[in-house]
XYZ file of C-alpha atoms in Angstrom:
533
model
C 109.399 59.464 42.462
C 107.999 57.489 44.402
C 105.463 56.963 42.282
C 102.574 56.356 40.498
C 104.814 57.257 40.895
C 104.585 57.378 39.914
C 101.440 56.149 40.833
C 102.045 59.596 38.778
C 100.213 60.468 38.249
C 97.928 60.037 35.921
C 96.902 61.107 32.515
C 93.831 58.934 31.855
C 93.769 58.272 27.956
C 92.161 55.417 27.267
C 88.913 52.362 27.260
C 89.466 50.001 29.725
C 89.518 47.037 29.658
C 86.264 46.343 31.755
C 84.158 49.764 29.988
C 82.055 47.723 27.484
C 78.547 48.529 26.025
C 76.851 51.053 27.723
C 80.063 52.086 29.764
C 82.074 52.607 26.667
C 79.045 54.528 25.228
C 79.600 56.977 28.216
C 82.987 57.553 27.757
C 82.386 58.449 24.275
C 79.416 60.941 24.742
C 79.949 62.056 28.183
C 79.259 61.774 31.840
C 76.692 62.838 33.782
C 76.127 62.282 37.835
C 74.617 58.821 37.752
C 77.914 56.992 37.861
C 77.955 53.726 39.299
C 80.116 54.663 42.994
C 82.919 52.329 44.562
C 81.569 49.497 46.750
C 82.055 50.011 50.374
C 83.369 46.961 52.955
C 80.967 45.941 55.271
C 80.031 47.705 58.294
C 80.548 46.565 61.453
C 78.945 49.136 63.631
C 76.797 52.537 62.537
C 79.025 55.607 60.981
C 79.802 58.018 63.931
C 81.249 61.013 63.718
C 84.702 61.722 66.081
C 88.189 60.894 66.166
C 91.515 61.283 64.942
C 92.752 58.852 62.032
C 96.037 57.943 62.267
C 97.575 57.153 58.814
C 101.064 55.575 58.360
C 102.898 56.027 55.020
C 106.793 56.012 54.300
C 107.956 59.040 53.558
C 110.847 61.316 54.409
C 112.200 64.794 53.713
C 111.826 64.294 49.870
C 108.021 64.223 49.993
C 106.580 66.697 48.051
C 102.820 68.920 48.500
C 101.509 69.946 45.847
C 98.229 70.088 43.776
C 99.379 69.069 40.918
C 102.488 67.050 41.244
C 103.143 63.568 43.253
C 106.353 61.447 43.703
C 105.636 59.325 46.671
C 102.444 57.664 48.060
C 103.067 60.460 51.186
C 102.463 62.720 48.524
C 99.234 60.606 47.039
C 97.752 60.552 50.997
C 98.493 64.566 51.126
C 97.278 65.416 48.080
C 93.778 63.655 47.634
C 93.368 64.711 51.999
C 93.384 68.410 49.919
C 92.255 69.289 46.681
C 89.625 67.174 44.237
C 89.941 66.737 40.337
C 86.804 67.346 38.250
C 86.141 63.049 37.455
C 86.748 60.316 39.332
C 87.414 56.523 38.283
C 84.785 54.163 39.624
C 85.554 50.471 40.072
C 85.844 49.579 36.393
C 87.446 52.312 36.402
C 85.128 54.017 33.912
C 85.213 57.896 34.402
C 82.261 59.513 36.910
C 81.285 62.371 38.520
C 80.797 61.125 42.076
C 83.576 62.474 44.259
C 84.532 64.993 42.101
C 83.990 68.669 40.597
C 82.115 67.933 37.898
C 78.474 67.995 37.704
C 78.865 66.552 34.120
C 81.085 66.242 31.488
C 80.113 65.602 28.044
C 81.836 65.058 24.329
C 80.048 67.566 21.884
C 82.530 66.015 19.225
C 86.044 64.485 19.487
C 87.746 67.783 19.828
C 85.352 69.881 22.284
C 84.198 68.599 25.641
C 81.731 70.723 28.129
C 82.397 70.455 32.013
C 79.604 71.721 34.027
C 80.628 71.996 37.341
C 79.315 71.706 40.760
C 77.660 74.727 42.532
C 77.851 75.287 46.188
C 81.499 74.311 45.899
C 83.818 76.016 48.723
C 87.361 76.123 48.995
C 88.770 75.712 52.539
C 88.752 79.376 52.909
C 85.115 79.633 52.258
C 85.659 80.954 48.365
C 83.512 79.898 45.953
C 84.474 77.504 43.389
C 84.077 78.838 39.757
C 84.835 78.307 36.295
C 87.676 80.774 36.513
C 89.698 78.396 39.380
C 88.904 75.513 36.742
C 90.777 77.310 34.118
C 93.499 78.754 35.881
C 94.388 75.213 37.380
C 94.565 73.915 33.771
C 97.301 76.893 32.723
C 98.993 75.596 35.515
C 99.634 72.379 34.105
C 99.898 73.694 30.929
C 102.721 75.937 32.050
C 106.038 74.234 31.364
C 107.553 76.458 33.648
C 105.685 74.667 36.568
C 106.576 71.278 38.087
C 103.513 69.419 37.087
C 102.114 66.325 35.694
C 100.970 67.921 33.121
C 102.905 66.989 30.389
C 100.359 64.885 28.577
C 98.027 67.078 28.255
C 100.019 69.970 26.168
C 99.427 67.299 23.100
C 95.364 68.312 23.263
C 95.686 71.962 24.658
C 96.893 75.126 25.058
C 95.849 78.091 27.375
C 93.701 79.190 24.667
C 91.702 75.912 24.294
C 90.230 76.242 27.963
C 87.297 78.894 28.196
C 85.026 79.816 31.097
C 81.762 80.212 29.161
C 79.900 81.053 32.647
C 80.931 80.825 36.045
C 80.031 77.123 35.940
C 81.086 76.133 32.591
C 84.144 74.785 30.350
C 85.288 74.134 27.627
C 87.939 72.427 26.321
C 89.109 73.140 22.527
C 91.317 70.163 22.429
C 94.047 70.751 19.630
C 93.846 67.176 18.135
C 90.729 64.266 18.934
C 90.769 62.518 21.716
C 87.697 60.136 22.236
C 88.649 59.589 25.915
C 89.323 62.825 27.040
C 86.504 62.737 29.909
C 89.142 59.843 31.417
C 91.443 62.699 31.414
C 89.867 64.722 33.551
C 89.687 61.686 36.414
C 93.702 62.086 36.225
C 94.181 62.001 39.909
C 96.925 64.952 40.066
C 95.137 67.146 37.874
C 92.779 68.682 40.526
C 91.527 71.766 40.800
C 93.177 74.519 43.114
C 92.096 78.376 43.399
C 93.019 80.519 41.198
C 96.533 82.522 41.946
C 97.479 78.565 43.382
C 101.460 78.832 43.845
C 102.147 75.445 45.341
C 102.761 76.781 48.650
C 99.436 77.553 50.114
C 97.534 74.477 50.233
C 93.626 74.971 49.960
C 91.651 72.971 48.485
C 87.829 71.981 48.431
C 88.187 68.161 49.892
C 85.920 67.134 53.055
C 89.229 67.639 54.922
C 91.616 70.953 55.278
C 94.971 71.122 55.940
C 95.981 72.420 59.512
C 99.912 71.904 59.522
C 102.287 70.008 57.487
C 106.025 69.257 58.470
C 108.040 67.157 55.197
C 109.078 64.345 56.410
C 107.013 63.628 59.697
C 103.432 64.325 59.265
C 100.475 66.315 58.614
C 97.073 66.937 60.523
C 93.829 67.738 58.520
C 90.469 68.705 60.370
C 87.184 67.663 59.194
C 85.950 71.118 56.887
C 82.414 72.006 57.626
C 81.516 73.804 54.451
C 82.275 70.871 52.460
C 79.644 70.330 49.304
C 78.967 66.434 50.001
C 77.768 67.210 53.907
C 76.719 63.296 54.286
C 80.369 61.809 54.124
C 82.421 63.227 56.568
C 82.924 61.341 60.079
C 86.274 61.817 61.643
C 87.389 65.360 63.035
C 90.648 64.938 61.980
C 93.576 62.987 59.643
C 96.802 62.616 60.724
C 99.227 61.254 57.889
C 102.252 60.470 59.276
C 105.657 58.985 57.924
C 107.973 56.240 58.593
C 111.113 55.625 57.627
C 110.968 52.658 56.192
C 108.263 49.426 55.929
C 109.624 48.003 58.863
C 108.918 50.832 61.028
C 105.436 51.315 59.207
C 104.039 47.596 60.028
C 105.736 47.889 63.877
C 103.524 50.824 64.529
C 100.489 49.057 63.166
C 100.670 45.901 64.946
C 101.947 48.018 68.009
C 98.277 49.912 67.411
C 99.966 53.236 67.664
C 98.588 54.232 64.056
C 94.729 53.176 62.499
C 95.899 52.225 58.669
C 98.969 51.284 56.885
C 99.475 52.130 53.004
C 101.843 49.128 51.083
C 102.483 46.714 53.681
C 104.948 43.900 52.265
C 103.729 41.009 51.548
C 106.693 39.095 53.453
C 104.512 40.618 56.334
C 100.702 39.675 55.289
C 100.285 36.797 57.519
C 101.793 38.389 60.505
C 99.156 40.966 60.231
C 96.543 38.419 58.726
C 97.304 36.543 62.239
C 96.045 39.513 64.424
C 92.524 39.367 64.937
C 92.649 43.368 65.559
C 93.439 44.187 62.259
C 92.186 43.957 58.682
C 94.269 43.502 55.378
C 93.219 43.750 51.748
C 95.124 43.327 48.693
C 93.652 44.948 45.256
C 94.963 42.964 42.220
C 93.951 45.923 39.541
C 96.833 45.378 38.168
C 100.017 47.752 39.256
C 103.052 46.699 38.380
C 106.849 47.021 39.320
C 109.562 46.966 36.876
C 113.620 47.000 36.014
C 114.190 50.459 33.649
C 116.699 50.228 31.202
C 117.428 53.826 29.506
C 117.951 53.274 26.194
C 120.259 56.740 25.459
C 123.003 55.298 28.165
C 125.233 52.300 27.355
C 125.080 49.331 27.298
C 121.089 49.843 27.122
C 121.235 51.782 23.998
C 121.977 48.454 22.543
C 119.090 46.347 21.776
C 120.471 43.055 22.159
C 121.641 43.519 26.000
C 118.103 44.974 26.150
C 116.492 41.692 25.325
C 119.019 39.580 26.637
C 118.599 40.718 30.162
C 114.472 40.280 29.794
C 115.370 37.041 29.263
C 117.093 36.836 32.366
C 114.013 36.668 34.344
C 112.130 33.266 35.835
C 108.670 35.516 36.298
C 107.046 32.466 38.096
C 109.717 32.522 40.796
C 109.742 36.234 40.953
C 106.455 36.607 42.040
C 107.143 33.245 44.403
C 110.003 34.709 45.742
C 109.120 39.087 45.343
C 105.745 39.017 45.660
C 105.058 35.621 48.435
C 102.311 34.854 45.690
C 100.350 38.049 45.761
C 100.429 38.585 41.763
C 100.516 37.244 38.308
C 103.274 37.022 35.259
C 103.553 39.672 33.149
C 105.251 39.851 29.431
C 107.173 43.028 29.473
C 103.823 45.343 28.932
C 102.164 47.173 30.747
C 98.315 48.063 31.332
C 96.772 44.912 32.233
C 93.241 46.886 32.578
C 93.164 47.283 29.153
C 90.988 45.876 26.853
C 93.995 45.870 24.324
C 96.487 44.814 26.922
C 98.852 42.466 24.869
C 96.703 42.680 21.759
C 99.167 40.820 19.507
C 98.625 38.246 21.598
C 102.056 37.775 22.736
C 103.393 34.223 24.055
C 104.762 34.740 27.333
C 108.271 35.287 27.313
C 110.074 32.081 29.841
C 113.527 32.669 31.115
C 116.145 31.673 28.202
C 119.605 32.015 29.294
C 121.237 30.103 26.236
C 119.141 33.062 24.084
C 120.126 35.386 26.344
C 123.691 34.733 25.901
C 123.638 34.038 22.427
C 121.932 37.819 22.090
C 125.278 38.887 24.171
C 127.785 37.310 22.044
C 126.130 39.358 19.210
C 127.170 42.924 20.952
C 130.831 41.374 22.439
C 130.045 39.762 25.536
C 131.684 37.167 26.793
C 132.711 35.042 30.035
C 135.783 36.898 29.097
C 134.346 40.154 28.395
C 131.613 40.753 30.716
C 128.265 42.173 30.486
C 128.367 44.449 34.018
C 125.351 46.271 35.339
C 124.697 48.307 38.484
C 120.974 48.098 39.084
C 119.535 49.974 41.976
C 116.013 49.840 44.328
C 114.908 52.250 46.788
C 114.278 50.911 50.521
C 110.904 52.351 50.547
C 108.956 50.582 47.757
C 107.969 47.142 48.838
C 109.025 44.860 46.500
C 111.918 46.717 44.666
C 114.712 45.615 47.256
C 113.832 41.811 46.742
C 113.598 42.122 42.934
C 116.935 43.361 42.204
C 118.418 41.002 44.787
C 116.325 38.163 42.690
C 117.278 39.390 39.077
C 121.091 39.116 39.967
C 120.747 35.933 41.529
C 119.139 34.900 38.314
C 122.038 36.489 36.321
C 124.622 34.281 37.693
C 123.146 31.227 35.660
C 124.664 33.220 32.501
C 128.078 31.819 34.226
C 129.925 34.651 34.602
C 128.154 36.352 31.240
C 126.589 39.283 33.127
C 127.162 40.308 36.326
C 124.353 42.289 38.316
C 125.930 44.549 41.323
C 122.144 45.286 42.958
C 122.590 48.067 44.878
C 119.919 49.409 48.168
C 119.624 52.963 48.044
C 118.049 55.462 50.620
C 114.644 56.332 49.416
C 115.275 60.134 49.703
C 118.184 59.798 48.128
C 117.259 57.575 45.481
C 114.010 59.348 44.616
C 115.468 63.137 44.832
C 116.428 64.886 41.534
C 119.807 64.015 41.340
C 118.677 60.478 42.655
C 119.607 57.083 40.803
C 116.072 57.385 39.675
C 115.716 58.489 36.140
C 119.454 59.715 36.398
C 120.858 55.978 35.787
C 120.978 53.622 33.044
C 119.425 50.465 34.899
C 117.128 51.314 38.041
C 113.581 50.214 39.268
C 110.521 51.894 39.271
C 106.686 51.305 40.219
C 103.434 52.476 38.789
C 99.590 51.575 39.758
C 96.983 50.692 37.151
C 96.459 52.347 34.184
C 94.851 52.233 30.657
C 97.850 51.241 27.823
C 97.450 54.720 26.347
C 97.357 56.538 29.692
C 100.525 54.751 30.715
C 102.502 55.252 27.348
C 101.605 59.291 27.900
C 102.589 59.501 31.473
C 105.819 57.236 30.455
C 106.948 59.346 27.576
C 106.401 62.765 28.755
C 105.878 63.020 33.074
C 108.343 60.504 33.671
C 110.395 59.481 30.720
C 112.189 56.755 32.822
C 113.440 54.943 29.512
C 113.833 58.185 27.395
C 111.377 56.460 25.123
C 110.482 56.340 22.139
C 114.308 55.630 19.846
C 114.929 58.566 17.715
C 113.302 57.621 14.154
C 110.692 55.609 15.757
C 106.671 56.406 14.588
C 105.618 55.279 18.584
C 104.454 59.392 19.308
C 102.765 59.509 16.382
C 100.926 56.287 16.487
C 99.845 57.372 20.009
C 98.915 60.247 18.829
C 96.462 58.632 16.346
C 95.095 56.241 18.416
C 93.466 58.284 20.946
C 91.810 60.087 18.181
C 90.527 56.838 16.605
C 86.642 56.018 18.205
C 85.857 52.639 16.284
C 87.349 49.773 19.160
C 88.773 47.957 16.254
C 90.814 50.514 14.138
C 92.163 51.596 17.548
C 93.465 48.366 18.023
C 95.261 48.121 14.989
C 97.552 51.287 15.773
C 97.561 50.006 19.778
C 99.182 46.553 17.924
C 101.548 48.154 16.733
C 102.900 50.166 19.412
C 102.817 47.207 22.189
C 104.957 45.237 19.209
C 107.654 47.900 19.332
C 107.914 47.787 22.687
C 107.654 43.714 23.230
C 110.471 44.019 20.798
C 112.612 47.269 21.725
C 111.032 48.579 24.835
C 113.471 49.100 28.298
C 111.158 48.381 30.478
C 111.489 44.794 32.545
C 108.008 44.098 33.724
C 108.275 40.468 35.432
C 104.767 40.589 37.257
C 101.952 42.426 38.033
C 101.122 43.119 42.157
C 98.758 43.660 43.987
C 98.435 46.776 46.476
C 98.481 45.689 50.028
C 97.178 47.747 53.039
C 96.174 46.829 56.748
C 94.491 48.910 59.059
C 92.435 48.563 62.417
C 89.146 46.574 62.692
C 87.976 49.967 64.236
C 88.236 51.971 61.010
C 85.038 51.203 59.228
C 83.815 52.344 55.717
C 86.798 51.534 53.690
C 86.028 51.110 49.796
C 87.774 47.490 49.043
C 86.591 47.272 45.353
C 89.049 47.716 42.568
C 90.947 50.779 42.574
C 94.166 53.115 41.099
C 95.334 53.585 44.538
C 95.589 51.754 47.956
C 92.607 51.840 49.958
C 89.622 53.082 47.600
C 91.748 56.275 46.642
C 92.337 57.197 50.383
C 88.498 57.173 50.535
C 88.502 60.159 48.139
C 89.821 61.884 51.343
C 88.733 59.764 53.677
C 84.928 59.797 52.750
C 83.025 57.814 54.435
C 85.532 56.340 56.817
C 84.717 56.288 60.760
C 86.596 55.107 63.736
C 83.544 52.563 65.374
């Protein structure tokens, strides 16, 4: 994965942490197409219509196309070019309707939720949208035969809990309450493809349709005429294309053969900062990168190395030395959006190498017995390379304690199925922001990367009962609880939170900058609104 993954891919669960007052009240009884939308840059020069975007990403023969299922930010670009889900996040990332399929969305109680959705809708083959496509793409990810990110969402339904009542209406039945389940339907790989979808045969009902698609180089997309929102589509066509590696990415953008760059690196930003022909933005929302440590492989199955090796980590210096300042401490949790994020209140955990070693000598470890780890980072994800390389320079102030063999892995390699990723006991990983209960859903069950939670552990069950619980403060309580096990157990190594960095040509115009899940206003929801002055 990629991800987000992982940027994953996203199952949307929960408040956040900026939804307060009248935003929370619209999460709770539903959504209808006032919205507040993303906030646009400023506009150099009027919108046009004409040209050919040129997109860079890093990718390679691993990416993967599909409706429904994303590994790699090639994948993200592809996928969000195609197909639209039925909600959309705006820029407090509250759930809305603008840029997606829904008309409106509302709560009838905690367990049944009415989408009405959009007429005039076409797919790229000039088919009709209807209730039935809407349906059949949720038995999709319902399916556990199907490679999807759907996962999460078996907890609240079945086949039989999504009905077409009309041929623009449905329901969801959901099995147990979930308050937030209207933030579900924003997740960004849960759009809607036509019915009979088999992965293969990608059409969708975006502003722009897929002409040709070769894994591992590129893809073209023209500009699709019978698209619903007529008033937002400029450029005639998209090309996404892939690099091999960062390097390669950023040389093509200063060299001005490509418009845009996704996840520049940051050791880069005022080399591209310097050249008044391009434009770079950072989003802070609050992604993260992080050091997995599987707790069902040895030595991580012990809790003491677990800890001991969090306490490894000088977060100030990693996000000096990873990051070139472009981020801010974190404490081992996730979901900094949250209005719950580190609800116990947590004092931020310093590096502690005498605690760390005393933690050791607990399970065995010694200078004479040492603790040794192999902990690997793709060279595609900018920042993973340099935060391995930091934590086992950090390591050596243990004196010979643990020893930290950081390892650079080929991103197809290391991403691919029988990759180091999610195969390994200690390996890195990246997600963008989410909610805390949206990130604990995608963790456990689309990408269990830890093989969380421990076997007698309450952690399902508690997150089961939170996103049934409405009242803010009794949802808290169980939220407590589960960030406390994890602060205390959990695998994950979280040493800072970073922000997203892209770059792309002073020409390209129209590019949402506000807050945002993904780089670049979510791809412009498919390039919306984006022009080539």
């Amino acid at each position: 994965m990629f991800m987000e993954q992982h940027e994953l891919i996203s199952a949307e669960f929960t408040r956040r942490r900026f939804i307060k007052g009248a935003g929370a009240a619209a999460v709770a009884v539903g959504v209808m197409g006032t919205s507040t939308g993303i906030a646009s840059a400023a506009k150099v020069a009027a919108p046009k219509k004409g040209g050919t975007l040129k997109l860079g990403v890093v990718g390679g023969a691993n990416d993967v196309f599909d409706a429904q299922y994303i590994v790699a930010k090639a994948d993200q670009a592809r996928t969000l070019s195609t197909f639209e889900s039925l909600m959309t996040f705006d820029t407090k990332f509250a759930p809305q309707t603008k840029h997606g399929l829904a008309e409106s969305a509302k709560a009838v109680n905690p367990s049944k939720y009415v989408v009405k959705i959009r007429k005039g809708v076409k797919f790229h083959d000039g088919t009709p949208l209807t209730s039935a496509d809407v349906v059949a793409s949720f038995q999709r990810l319902l399916d556990p035969a199907q490679k999807t990110t759907g996962k999460p969402l078996r907890t609240f339904l079945n086949n039989a809990s999504v009905v077409a009542t009309d041929a623009n209406t449905v329901e969801f039945n959901l099995l147990i309450p979930n308050v937030d389940f209207i933030a579900v339907l924003a997740g960004y790989t849960y759009t809607i493809a036509k019915k009979g979808y088999d992965g293969k045969t990608q059409i969708g009902t975006s502003a722009y349709k897929l002409d040709s698609y070769t894994p591992g180089r590129e893809s073209t997309h023209s500009r699709f005429d019978g698209y619903w929102d007529k008033t937002e589509q400029y450029l005639d066509k998209v090309q996404i294309i892939d690099f091999a590696d960062k390097t390669a990415l950023v040389n093509a953008l200063v060299a001005k053969q490509i418009d845009a760059a996704i996840d520049i690196p940051f050791e880069q930003w005022q080399t591209i900062k310097s050249k008044k022909y391009l434009t770079a933005v950072e989003n802070s929302a609050g992604a993260w990168l992080a050091m997995c440590m599987r707790i069902d492989i040895k030595p991580f199955d012990d809790n003491n190395v677990r800890q001991a090796l969090r306490l490894i980590v000088n977060r100030k210096q990693m996000v000096k030395q990873v990051l070139n300042g472009h981020g801010k401490i974190a404490n081992d949790l996730y979901g900094y959006i949250d209005e719950f994020y580190n609800a116990n209140n947590f004092p931020q955990r310093e590096q502690d190498i005498p605690a760390a070693v005393a933690l050791l000598k607990k399970s065995g470890y010694s200078k004479a017995n040492p603790l040794k780890v192999e902990l690997t980072a793709p060279d595609d994800t900018g920042g993973l390379v340099l935060m391995i390389q930091a934590f086992a320079e950090m390591a050596k102030k243990t004196d010979g304690v643990v020893v930290v063999d950081a390892k650079v892995i080929d991103g197809g390699t290391y991403w691919s199925a029988k990759g180091q990723y999610m195969n390994t006991g200690f390996y890195t990983t990246y997600w963008s922001p989410r909610a805390y209960l949206a990130q604990v859903a995608a963790s456990m069950d689309v990408y269990p990367e830890l093989k969380w939670p421990p076997a007698g552990s309450t952690f399902r069950a508690d997150y089961e009962k939170a996103v049934g619980i409405n009242n803010k403060e009794k949802r808290k309580v169980v939220v407590a609880k589960m960030q406390k096990e994890e602060f205390e157990k959990g695998g994950y190594i979280i040493p800072f939170f970073n922000n997203f960095a892209d770059a792309y040509s002073t020409k390209l115009q129209g590019v949402d900058t506000g807050p945002s899940q993904l780089n670049m206003g979510y791809y412009g929801h498919g390039f919306k609104g984006w022009y080539l002055a």
